[in-house]
Amino acid sequence: MTDREPPAWHGTTILCVRKAGRVAMAGDGQVSMGQTVMKSNARKVRRIGNGSIIAGFAGATADAFTLFERLEAKLEAHPSQLARACVELAKDWRTDRYLRRLEAMMAVADGNVSLLLSGNGDVLEPEDGIIAIGSGGSYALAAARALIDRDDMDAEAIARRSLAIAAEICVYTNDKIIVEAL
């Protein structure tokens, strides 16, 4: 990093868990700039598409909001077709000169499918129903995979506990967890 470059923003862990016909998405609230926590209660998980879809983002906040708006527009053009709307967004993201510069990833889910979207044009559906992105994503993913077969935990409980575990390990993840579930 040179003196002119601003410190990198870090601090997102998003986890999506699908189990027994339910889906839950959890996100922590930490936003860090360099080694400083700038905000501890950011909302990185939200409902879109008239409340029938949950989405979470990792990356630059302004870029994520741009992607949320673009995804909402694609959902209006393709109602009740989350996968198609995501593919259309990924095409634009990959080919549009402005969108190509966006630095973010998204996890989205409805009652039927969970998808990971990236600026490389990826639209991926995990085979195990678990998606994790962001600084603490690998920790949350490992915890969720370890907990997924527990009969006493539903999707929301697994998402909460997995993010709490990630917060104990990753310095860019905190325990101010927001969960949305369908």
mmCIF file of N, CA and C in Angstrom, residues 87-140:
data_model
loop_
_atom_site.group_PDB
_atom_site.id
_atom_site.type_symbol
_atom_site.label_atom_id
_atom_site.label_comp_id
_atom_site.label_asym_id
_atom_site.label_seq_id
_atom_site.Cartn_x
_atom_site.Cartn_y
_atom_site.Cartn_z
ATOM 1 N N VAL A 87 -28.401 -14.649 -13.070
ATOM 2 C CA VAL A 87 -27.603 -14.870 -14.273
ATOM 3 C C VAL A 87 -27.548 -13.592 -15.103
ATOM 4 N N GLU A 88 -28.679 -12.924 -15.242
ATOM 5 C CA GLU A 88 -28.713 -11.669 -16.001
ATOM 6 C C GLU A 88 -27.841 -10.606 -15.334
ATOM 7 N N LEU A 89 -27.883 -10.517 -13.999
ATOM 8 C CA LEU A 89 -27.031 -9.576 -13.282
ATOM 9 C C LEU A 89 -25.558 -9.939 -13.482
ATOM 10 N N ALA A 90 -25.234 -11.217 -13.384
ATOM 11 C CA ALA A 90 -23.844 -11.651 -13.550
ATOM 12 C C ALA A 90 -23.324 -11.316 -14.950
ATOM 13 N N LYS A 91 -24.180 -11.466 -15.964
ATOM 14 C CA LYS A 91 -23.776 -11.098 -17.324
ATOM 15 C C LYS A 91 -23.419 -9.625 -17.386
ATOM 16 N N ASP A 92 -24.308 -8.791 -16.830
ATOM 17 C CA ASP A 92 -24.055 -7.350 -16.823
ATOM 18 C C ASP A 92 -22.800 -7.024 -16.025
ATOM 19 N N TRP A 93 -22.673 -7.648 -14.877
ATOM 20 C CA TRP A 93 -21.544 -7.390 -13.978
ATOM 21 C C TRP A 93 -20.232 -7.704 -14.686
ATOM 22 N N ARG A 94 -20.215 -8.757 -15.454
ATOM 23 C CA ARG A 94 -18.993 -9.186 -16.130
ATOM 24 C C ARG A 94 -18.688 -8.335 -17.358
ATOM 25 N N THR A 95 -19.702 -7.866 -18.050
ATOM 26 C CA THR A 95 -19.475 -7.185 -19.329
ATOM 27 C C THR A 95 -19.559 -5.668 -19.256
ATOM 28 N N ASP A 96 -20.306 -5.125 -18.318
ATOM 29 C CA ASP A 96 -20.460 -3.673 -18.217
ATOM 30 C C ASP A 96 -19.197 -3.045 -17.624
ATOM 31 N N ARG A 97 -18.677 -2.056 -18.294
ATOM 32 C CA ARG A 97 -17.417 -1.432 -17.874
ATOM 33 C C ARG A 97 -17.492 -0.860 -16.461
ATOM 34 N N TYR A 98 -18.601 -0.218 -16.127
ATOM 35 C CA TYR A 98 -18.776 0.354 -14.786
ATOM 36 C C TYR A 98 -18.905 -0.749 -13.728
ATOM 37 N N LEU A 99 -19.760 -1.708 -13.989
ATOM 38 C CA LEU A 99 -20.005 -2.767 -13.015
ATOM 39 C C LEU A 99 -18.773 -3.641 -12.783
ATOM 40 N N ARG A 100 -17.949 -3.816 -13.817
ATOM 41 C CA ARG A 100 -16.742 -4.649 -13.675
ATOM 42 C C ARG A 100 -15.814 -4.152 -12.576
ATOM 43 N N ARG A 101 -15.893 -2.873 -12.273
ATOM 44 C CA ARG A 101 -15.016 -2.289 -11.252
ATOM 45 C C ARG A 101 -15.558 -2.458 -9.832
ATOM 46 N N LEU A 102 -16.764 -2.970 -9.705
ATOM 47 C CA LEU A 102 -17.347 -3.136 -8.380
ATOM 48 C C LEU A 102 -16.638 -4.247 -7.629
ATOM 49 N N GLU A 103 -16.358 -3.988 -6.377
ATOM 50 C CA GLU A 103 -15.658 -4.960 -5.543
ATOM 51 C C GLU A 103 -16.590 -5.460 -4.455
ATOM 52 N N ALA A 104 -17.325 -6.497 -4.779
ATOM 53 C CA ALA A 104 -18.276 -7.077 -3.826
ATOM 54 C C ALA A 104 -18.635 -8.480 -4.272
ATOM 55 N N MET A 105 -19.191 -9.238 -3.354
ATOM 56 C CA MET A 105 -19.777 -10.538 -3.646
ATOM 57 C C MET A 105 -21.140 -10.546 -2.980
ATOM 58 N N MET A 106 -22.030 -11.367 -3.499
ATOM 59 C CA MET A 106 -23.364 -11.458 -2.925
ATOM 60 C C MET A 106 -23.761 -12.912 -2.720
ATOM 61 N N ALA A 107 -24.514 -13.135 -1.660
ATOM 62 C CA ALA A 107 -25.188 -14.404 -1.442
ATOM 63 C C ALA A 107 -26.672 -14.072 -1.459
ATOM 64 N N VAL A 108 -27.450 -14.809 -2.213
ATOM 65 C CA VAL A 108 -28.890 -14.569 -2.298
ATOM 66 C C VAL A 108 -29.629 -15.893 -2.175
ATOM 67 N N ALA A 109 -30.831 -15.831 -1.631
ATOM 68 C CA ALA A 109 -31.618 -17.061 -1.475
ATOM 69 C C ALA A 109 -33.100 -16.736 -1.464
ATOM 70 N N ASP A 110 -33.878 -17.657 -1.986
ATOM 71 C CA ASP A 110 -35.331 -17.603 -1.838
ATOM 72 C C ASP A 110 -35.756 -18.951 -1.263
ATOM 73 N N GLY A 111 -37.020 -19.271 -1.337
ATOM 74 C CA GLY A 111 -37.501 -20.523 -0.779
ATOM 75 C C GLY A 111 -36.986 -21.760 -1.482
ATOM 76 N N ASN A 112 -36.436 -21.602 -2.684
ATOM 77 C CA ASN A 112 -36.029 -22.755 -3.483
ATOM 78 C C ASN A 112 -34.540 -22.912 -3.727
ATOM 79 N N VAL A 113 -33.813 -21.807 -3.796
ATOM 80 C CA VAL A 113 -32.418 -21.868 -4.226
ATOM 81 C C VAL A 113 -31.571 -20.851 -3.467
ATOM 82 N N SER A 114 -30.313 -21.218 -3.231
ATOM 83 C CA SER A 114 -29.311 -20.313 -2.660
ATOM 84 C C SER A 114 -28.210 -20.155 -3.693
ATOM 85 N N LEU A 115 -27.775 -18.913 -3.926
ATOM 86 C CA LEU A 115 -26.793 -18.652 -4.968
ATOM 87 C C LEU A 115 -25.708 -17.701 -4.483
ATOM 88 N N LEU A 116 -24.516 -17.894 -5.001
ATOM 89 C CA LEU A 116 -23.382 -17.010 -4.782
ATOM 90 C C LEU A 116 -23.116 -16.281 -6.086
ATOM 91 N N LEU A 117 -22.991 -14.952 -6.029
ATOM 92 C CA LEU A 117 -22.709 -14.154 -7.218
ATOM 93 C C LEU A 117 -21.386 -13.431 -7.033
ATOM 94 N N SER A 118 -20.573 -13.430 -8.101
ATOM 95 C CA SER A 118 -19.308 -12.706 -8.043
ATOM 96 C C SER A 118 -19.130 -11.882 -9.312
ATOM 97 N N GLY A 119 -18.184 -10.962 -9.245
ATOM 98 C CA GLY A 119 -17.883 -10.106 -10.377
ATOM 99 C C GLY A 119 -17.199 -10.827 -11.523
ATOM 100 N N ASN A 120 -16.822 -12.068 -11.325
ATOM 101 C CA ASN A 120 -16.228 -12.857 -12.401
ATOM 102 C C ASN A 120 -17.292 -13.470 -13.294
ATOM 103 N N GLY A 121 -18.553 -13.208 -12.989
ATOM 104 C CA GLY A 121 -19.643 -13.787 -13.751
ATOM 105 C C GLY A 121 -20.148 -15.085 -13.163
ATOM 106 N N ASP A 122 -19.686 -15.414 -11.971
ATOM 107 C CA ASP A 122 -20.097 -16.657 -11.331
ATOM 108 C C ASP A 122 -21.490 -16.543 -10.727
ATOM 109 N N VAL A 123 -22.296 -17.553 -10.954
ATOM 110 C CA VAL A 123 -23.558 -17.756 -10.262
ATOM 111 C C VAL A 123 -23.519 -19.223 -9.849
ATOM 112 N N LEU A 124 -23.215 -19.449 -8.576
ATOM 113 C CA LEU A 124 -22.991 -20.805 -8.099
ATOM 114 C C LEU A 124 -24.031 -21.213 -7.071
ATOM 115 N N GLU A 125 -24.537 -22.426 -7.206
ATOM 116 C CA GLU A 125 -25.437 -23.002 -6.222
ATOM 117 C C GLU A 125 -24.674 -24.089 -5.484
ATOM 118 N N PRO A 126 -24.479 -23.926 -4.172
ATOM 119 C CA PRO A 126 -23.702 -24.933 -3.444
ATOM 120 C C PRO A 126 -24.473 -26.242 -3.346
ATOM 121 N N GLU A 127 -23.767 -27.342 -3.446
ATOM 122 C CA GLU A 127 -24.436 -28.642 -3.391
ATOM 123 C C GLU A 127 -24.899 -28.986 -1.986
ATOM 124 N N ASP A 128 -24.288 -28.391 -0.968
ATOM 125 C CA ASP A 128 -24.668 -28.703 0.410
ATOM 126 C C ASP A 128 -25.593 -27.661 1.039
ATOM 127 N N GLY A 129 -25.991 -26.632 0.259
ATOM 128 C CA GLY A 129 -26.918 -25.622 0.770
ATOM 129 C C GLY A 129 -26.288 -24.589 1.682
ATOM 130 N N ILE A 130 -24.959 -24.512 1.710
ATOM 131 C CA ILE A 130 -24.270 -23.565 2.579
ATOM 132 C C ILE A 130 -23.390 -22.653 1.727
ATOM 133 N N ILE A 131 -23.527 -21.345 1.943
ATOM 134 C CA ILE A 131 -22.696 -20.345 1.268
ATOM 135 C C ILE A 131 -22.067 -19.481 2.344
ATOM 136 N N ALA A 132 -20.789 -19.170 2.179
ATOM 137 C CA ALA A 132 -20.120 -18.249 3.093
ATOM 138 C C ALA A 132 -19.195 -17.347 2.296
ATOM 139 N N ILE A 133 -19.253 -16.049 2.577
ATOM 140 C CA ILE A 133 -18.396 -15.089 1.895
ATOM 141 C C ILE A 133 -17.851 -14.097 2.920
ATOM 142 N N GLY A 134 -16.815 -13.407 2.521
ATOM 143 C CA GLY A 134 -16.248 -12.361 3.358
ATOM 144 C C GLY A 134 -15.044 -12.814 4.150
ATOM 145 N N SER A 135 -14.546 -11.910 4.958
ATOM 146 C CA SER A 135 -13.308 -12.130 5.716
ATOM 147 C C SER A 135 -13.356 -13.370 6.588
ATOM 148 N N GLY A 136 -14.460 -13.594 7.256
ATOM 149 C CA GLY A 136 -14.596 -14.755 8.131
ATOM 150 C C GLY A 136 -15.385 -15.881 7.509
ATOM 151 N N GLY A 137 -15.589 -15.815 6.200
ATOM 152 C CA GLY A 137 -16.421 -16.796 5.518
ATOM 153 C C GLY A 137 -15.954 -18.226 5.660
ATOM 154 N N SER A 138 -14.647 -18.457 5.569
ATOM 155 C CA SER A 138 -14.161 -19.838 5.655
ATOM 156 C C SER A 138 -14.375 -20.414 7.054
ATOM 157 N N TYR A 139 -14.271 -19.568 8.090
ATOM 158 C CA TYR A 139 -14.516 -20.040 9.460
ATOM 159 C C TYR A 139 -16.002 -20.386 9.643
ATOM 160 N N ALA A 140 -16.871 -19.500 9.159
ATOM 161 C CA ALA A 140 -18.309 -19.736 9.279
ATOM 162 C C ALA A 140 -18.734 -20.959 8.472
#
